[in-house]
Structures are given as C-alpha cells and as structure tokens.
Tab-separated table of N, CA and C in Angstrom:
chain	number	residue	atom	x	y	z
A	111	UNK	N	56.155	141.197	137.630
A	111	UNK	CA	56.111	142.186	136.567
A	111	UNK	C	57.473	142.226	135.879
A	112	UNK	N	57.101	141.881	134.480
A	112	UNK	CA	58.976	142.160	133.306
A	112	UNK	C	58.630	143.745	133.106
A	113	UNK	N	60.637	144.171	133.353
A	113	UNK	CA	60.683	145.345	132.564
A	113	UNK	C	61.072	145.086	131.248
A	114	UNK	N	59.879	146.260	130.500
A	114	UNK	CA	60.193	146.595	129.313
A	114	UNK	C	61.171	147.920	128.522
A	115	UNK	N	62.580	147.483	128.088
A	115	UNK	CA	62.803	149.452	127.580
A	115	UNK	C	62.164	148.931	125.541
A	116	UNK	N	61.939	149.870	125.588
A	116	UNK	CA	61.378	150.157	123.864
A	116	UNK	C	62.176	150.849	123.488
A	117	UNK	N	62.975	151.121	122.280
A	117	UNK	CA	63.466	151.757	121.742
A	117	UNK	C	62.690	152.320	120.436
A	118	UNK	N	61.819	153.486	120.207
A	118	UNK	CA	60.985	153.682	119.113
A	118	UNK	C	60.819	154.409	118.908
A	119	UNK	N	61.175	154.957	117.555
A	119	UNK	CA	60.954	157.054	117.653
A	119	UNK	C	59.762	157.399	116.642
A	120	UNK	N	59.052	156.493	116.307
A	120	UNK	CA	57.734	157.301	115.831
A	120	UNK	C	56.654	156.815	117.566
A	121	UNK	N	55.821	157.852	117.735
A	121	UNK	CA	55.356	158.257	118.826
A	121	UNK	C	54.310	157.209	118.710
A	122	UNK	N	53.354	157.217	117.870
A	122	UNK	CA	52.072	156.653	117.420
A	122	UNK	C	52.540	155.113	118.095
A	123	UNK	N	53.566	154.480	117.284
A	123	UNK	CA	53.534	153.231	117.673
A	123	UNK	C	54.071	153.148	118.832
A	124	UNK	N	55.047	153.710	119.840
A	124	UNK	CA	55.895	154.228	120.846
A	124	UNK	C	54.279	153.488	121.866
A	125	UNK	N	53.471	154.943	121.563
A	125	UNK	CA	52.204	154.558	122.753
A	125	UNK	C	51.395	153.527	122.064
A	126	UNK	N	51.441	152.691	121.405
A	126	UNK	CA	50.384	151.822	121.000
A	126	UNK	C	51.271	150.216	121.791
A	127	UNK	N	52.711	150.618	121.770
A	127	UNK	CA	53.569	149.234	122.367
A	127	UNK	C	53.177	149.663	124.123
A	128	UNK	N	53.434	150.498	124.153
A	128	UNK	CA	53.598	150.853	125.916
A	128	UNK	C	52.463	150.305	126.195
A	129	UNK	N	50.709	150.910	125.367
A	129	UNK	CA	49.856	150.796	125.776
A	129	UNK	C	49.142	148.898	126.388
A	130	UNK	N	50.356	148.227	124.993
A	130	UNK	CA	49.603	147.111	124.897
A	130	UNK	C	50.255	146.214	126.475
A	131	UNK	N	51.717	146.781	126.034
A	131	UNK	CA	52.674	145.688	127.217
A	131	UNK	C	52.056	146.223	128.445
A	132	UNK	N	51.648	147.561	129.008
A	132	UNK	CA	51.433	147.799	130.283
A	132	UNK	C	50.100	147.651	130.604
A	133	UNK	N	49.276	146.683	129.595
A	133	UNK	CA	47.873	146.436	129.790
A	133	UNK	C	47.705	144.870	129.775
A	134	UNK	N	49.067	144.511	130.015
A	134	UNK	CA	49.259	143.111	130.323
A	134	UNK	C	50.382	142.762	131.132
A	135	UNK	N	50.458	144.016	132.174
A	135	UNK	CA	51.096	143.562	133.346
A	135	UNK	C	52.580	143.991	133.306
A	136	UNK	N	53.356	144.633	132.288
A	136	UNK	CA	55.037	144.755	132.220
A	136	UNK	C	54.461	146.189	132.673
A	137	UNK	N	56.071	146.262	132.854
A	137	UNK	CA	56.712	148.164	133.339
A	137	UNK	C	57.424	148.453	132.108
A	138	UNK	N	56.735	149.804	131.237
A	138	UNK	CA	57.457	149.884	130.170
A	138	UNK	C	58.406	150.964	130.444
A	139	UNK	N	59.705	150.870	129.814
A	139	UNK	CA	60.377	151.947	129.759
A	139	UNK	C	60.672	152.822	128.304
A	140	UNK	N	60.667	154.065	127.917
A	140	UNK	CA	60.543	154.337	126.494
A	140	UNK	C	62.288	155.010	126.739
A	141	UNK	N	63.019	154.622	125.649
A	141	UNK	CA	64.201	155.325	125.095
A	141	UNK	C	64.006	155.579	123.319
A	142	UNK	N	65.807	155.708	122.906
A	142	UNK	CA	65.909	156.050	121.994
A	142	UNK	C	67.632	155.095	122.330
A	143	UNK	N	67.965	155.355	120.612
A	143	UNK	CA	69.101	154.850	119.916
A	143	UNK	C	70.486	155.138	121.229
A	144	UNK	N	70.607	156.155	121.655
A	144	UNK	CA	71.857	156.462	122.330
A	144	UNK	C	71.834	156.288	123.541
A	145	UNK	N	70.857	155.342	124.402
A	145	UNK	CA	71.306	155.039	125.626
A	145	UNK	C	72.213	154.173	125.915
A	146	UNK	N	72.745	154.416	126.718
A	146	UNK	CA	74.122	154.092	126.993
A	146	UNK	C	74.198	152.432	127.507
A	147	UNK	N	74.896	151.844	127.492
A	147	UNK	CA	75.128	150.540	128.173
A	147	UNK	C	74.766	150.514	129.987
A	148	UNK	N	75.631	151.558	130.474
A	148	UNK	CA	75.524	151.531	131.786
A	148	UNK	C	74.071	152.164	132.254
A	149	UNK	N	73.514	152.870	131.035
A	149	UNK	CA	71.896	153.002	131.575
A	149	UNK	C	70.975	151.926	131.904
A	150	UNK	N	71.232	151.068	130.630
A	150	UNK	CA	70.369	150.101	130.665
A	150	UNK	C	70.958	148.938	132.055
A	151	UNK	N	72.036	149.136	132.112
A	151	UNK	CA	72.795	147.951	133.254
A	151	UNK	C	71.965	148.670	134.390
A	152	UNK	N	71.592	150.224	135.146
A	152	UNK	CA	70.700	150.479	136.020
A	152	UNK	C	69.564	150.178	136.007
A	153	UNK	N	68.949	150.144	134.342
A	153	UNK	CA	67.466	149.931	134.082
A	153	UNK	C	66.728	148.447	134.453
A	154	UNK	N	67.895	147.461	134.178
A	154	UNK	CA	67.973	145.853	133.897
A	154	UNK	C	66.507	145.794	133.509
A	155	UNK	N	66.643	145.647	132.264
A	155	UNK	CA	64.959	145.355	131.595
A	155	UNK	C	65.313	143.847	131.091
A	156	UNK	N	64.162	143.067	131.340
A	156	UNK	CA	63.707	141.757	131.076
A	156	UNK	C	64.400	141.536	129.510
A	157	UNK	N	63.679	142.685	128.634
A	157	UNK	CA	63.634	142.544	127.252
A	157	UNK	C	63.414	143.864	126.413
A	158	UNK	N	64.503	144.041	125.617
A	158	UNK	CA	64.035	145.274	124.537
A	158	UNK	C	64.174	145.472	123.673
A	159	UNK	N	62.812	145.841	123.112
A	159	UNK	CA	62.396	146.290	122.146
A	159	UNK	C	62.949	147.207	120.778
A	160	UNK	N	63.803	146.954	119.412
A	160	UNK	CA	64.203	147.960	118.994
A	160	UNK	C	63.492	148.365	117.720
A	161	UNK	N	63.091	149.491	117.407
A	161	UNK	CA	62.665	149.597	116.447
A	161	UNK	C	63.349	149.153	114.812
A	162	UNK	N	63.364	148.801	114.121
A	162	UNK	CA	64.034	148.401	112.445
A	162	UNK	C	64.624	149.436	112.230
A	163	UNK	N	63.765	150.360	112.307
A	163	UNK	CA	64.111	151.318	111.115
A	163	UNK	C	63.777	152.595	112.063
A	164	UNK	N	65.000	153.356	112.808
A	164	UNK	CA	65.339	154.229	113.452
A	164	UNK	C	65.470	155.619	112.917
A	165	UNK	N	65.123	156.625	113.182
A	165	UNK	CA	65.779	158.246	112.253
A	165	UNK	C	67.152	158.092	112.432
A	166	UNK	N	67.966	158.365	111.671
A	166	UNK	CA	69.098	158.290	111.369
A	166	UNK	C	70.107	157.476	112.496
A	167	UNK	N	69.213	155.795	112.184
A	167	UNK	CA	70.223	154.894	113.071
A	167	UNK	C	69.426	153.654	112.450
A	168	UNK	N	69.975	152.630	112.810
A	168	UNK	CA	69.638	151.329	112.018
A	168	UNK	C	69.418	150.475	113.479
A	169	UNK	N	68.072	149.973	113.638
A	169	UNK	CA	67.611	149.323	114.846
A	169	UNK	C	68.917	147.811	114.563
A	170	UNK	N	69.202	147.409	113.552
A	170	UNK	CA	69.455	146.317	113.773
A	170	UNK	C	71.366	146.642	114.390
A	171	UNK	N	71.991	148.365	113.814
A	171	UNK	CA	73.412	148.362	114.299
A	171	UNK	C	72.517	148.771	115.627
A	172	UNK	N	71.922	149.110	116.395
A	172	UNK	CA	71.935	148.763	118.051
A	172	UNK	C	71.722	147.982	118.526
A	173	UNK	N	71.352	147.330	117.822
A	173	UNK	CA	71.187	145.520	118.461
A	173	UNK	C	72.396	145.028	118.381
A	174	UNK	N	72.780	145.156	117.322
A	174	UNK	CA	74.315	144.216	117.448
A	174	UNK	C	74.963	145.008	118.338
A	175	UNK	N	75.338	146.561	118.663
A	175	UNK	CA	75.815	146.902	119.615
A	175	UNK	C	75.953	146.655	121.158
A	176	UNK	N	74.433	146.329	121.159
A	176	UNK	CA	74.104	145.769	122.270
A	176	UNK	C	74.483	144.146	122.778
A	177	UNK	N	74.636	143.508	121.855
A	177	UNK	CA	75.033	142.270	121.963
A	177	UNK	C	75.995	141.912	122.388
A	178	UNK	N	76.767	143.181	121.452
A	178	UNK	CA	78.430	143.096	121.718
A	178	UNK	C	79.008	143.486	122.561
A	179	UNK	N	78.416	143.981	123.522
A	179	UNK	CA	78.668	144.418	124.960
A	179	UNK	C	78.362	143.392	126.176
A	180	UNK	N	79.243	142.998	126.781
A	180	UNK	CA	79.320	142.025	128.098
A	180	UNK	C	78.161	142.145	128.955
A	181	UNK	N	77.855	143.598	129.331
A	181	UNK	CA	77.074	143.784	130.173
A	181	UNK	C	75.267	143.474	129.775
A	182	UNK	N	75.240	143.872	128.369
A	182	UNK	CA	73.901	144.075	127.901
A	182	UNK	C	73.553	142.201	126.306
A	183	UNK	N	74.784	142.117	126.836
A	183	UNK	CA	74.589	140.692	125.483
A	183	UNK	C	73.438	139.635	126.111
A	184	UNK	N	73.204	139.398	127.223
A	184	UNK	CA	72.418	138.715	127.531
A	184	UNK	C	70.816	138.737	127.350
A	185	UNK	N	70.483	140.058	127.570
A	185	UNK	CA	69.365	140.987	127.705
A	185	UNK	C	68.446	140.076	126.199
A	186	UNK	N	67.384	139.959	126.055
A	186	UNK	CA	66.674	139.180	124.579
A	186	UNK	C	66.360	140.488	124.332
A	187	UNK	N	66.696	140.612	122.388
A	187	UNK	CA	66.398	141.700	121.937
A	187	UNK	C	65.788	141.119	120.630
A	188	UNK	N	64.046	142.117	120.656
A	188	UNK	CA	63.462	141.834	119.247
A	188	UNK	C	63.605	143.442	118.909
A	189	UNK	N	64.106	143.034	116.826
A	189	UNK	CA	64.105	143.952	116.606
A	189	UNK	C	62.568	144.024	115.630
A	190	UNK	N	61.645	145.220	115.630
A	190	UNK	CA	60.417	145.450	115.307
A	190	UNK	C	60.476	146.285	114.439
A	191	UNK	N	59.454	145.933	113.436
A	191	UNK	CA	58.813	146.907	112.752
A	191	UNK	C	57.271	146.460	112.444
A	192	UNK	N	56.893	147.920	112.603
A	192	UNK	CA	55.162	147.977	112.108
A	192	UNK	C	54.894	148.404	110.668
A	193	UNK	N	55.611	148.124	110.125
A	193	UNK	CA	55.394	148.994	108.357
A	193	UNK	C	55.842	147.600	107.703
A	194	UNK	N	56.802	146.790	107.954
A	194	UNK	CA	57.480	145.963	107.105
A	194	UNK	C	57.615	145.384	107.667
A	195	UNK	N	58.385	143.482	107.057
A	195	UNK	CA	58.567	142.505	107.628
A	195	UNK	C	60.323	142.986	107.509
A	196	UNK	N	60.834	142.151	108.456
A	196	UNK	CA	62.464	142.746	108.745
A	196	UNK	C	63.149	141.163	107.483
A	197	UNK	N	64.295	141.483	107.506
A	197	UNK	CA	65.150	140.267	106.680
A	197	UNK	C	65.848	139.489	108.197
A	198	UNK	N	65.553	138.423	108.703
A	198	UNK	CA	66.257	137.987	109.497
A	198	UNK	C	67.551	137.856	109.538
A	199	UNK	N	68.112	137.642	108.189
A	199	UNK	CA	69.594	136.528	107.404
A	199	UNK	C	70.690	138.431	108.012
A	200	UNK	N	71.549	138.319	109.360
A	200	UNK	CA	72.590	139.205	109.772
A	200	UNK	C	71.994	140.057	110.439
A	201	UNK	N	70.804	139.767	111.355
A	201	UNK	CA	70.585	140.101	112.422
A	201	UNK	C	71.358	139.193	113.519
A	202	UNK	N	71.521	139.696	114.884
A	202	UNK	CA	72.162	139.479	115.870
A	202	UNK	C	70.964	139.678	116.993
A	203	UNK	N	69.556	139.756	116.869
A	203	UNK	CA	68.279	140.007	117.830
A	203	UNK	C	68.285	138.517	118.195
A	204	UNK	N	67.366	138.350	119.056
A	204	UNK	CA	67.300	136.933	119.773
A	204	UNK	C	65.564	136.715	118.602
A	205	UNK	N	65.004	137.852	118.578
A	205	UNK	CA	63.716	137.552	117.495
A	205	UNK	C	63.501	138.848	116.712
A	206	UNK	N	62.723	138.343	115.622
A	206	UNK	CA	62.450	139.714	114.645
A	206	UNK	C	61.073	139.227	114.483
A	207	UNK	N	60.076	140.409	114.910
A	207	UNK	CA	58.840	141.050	114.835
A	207	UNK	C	58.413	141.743	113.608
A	208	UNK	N	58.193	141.295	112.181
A	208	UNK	CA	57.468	142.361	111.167
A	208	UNK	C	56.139	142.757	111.297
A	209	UNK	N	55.827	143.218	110.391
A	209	UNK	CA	54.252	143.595	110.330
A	209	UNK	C	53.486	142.738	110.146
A	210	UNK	N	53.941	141.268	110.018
A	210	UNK	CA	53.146	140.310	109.025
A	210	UNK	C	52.844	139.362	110.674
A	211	UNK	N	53.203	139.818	111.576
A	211	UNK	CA	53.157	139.036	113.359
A	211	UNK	C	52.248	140.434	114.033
A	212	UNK	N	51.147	139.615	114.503
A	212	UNK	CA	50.249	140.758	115.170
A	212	UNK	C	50.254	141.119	116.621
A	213	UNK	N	49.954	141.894	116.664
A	213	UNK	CA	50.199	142.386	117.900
A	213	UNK	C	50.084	141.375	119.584
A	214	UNK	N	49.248	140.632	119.360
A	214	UNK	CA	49.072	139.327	119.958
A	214	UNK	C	50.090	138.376	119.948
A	215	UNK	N	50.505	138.518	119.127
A	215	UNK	CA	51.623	137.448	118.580
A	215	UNK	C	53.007	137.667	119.105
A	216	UNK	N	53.160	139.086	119.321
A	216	UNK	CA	54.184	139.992	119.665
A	216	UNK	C	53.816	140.198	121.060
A	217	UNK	N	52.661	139.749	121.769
A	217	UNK	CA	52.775	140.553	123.059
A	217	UNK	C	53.234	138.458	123.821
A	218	UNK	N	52.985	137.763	122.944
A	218	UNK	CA	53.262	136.164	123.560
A	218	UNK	C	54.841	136.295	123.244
A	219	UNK	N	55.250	136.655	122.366
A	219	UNK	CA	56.746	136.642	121.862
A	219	UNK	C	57.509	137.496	123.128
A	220	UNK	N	57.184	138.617	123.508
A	220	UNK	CA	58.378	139.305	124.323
A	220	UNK	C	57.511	138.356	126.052
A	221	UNK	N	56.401	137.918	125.818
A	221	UNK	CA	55.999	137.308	127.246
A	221	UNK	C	57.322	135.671	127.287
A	222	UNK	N	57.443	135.472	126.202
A	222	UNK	CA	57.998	134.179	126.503
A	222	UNK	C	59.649	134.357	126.535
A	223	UNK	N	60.002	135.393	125.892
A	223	UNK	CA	61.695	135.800	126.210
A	223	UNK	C	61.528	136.774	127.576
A	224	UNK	N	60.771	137.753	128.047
A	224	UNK	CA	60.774	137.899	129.528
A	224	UNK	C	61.127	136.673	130.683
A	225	UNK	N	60.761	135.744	130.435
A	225	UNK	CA	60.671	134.549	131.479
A	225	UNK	C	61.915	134.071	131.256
A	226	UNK	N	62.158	133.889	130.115
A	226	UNK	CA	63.812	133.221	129.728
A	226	UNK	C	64.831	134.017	130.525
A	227	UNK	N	64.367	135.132	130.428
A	227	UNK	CA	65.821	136.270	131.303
A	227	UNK	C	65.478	136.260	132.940
C-alpha cells in the first residue's frame, strides 16, 4: 500500500481524490498549504498531491517549496487541477495533472511515481 498526502481545499474534489486513490488500494492522507516539512518527513508519503490553485496560496509556490527542501525534494509531486489545464513551462512538480487527463489517467500517473519512490 502507497501513502498518499493531498493537498486540496475545495472539499468536493478533496473526497472524490481520497475516494478514487483509496478504492485502489493507497492510504490517503488529506492536508492543506502549511504543513510543515517535518510533518510530512513523519508522514513519508509515496507521493503528493497539490492542488493548482489553492485559497490564498499558489499550489505550484508549495511545490517548489517543497522541492527546495532536502528532506521533502525527493518525494514526486503532481501539481492538479480539476477546472483547468496547468502551464507546465516553471513548474518544479515531477508531473502536472489538468482537467484535460481523466481521472484514470491520474490514478495510473500517481500509481507509476508511487513505485518510483
């Protein structure tokens, strides 16, 4: 079993990701924008999930945050959105998930960077 943390603050899609990854075998974990480095270093998730487009935070500055940290740079991070396709060109994610990649598509995508980590 891969752990999953999600980072996603509209709810709707929050339980529609949990629902799909934990109906194909991962342990999901749900956060938000301000968990800390040393949380996630307790959490050690396979792979996570960030949302694009955050309430007042930019999924792609926590990704690069995350990158840029020793402890958590390794970790594969897609950054997601369900409304829009993302601009790849100064992302720092290992993949970007838009709306235009279906949910299938997205549940083979974080299955094949789980295994990598």
């Amino acid at each position: 079993m891969k752990r999953l943390f999600i980072i996603e603050d509209d709810a709707d899609v929050r339980d529609m990701l949990v629902f799909l990854f934990e109906n194909n075998g991962h342990e999901v974990i749900k956060g938000d924008q301000a968990v800390t480095v040393e949380e996630l270093d307790s959490i050690k998730p396979h792979v996570i999930i960030v949302d694009y487009k955050l309430n007042g935070a930019s999924g792609n500055d926590v990704c690069s945050r995350l990158k840029a940290n020793e402890i958590t740079k390794t970790i594969p991070v897609i950054l997601y959105s369900s409304t829009e396709d993302i601009p790849v060109k100064g992302t720092t994610a290992d993949a970007v998930a838009g709306k235009s990649l279906g949910l299938e598509d997205l549940s083979y995508l974080v299955h094949r960077l789980a295994f990598l980590n």
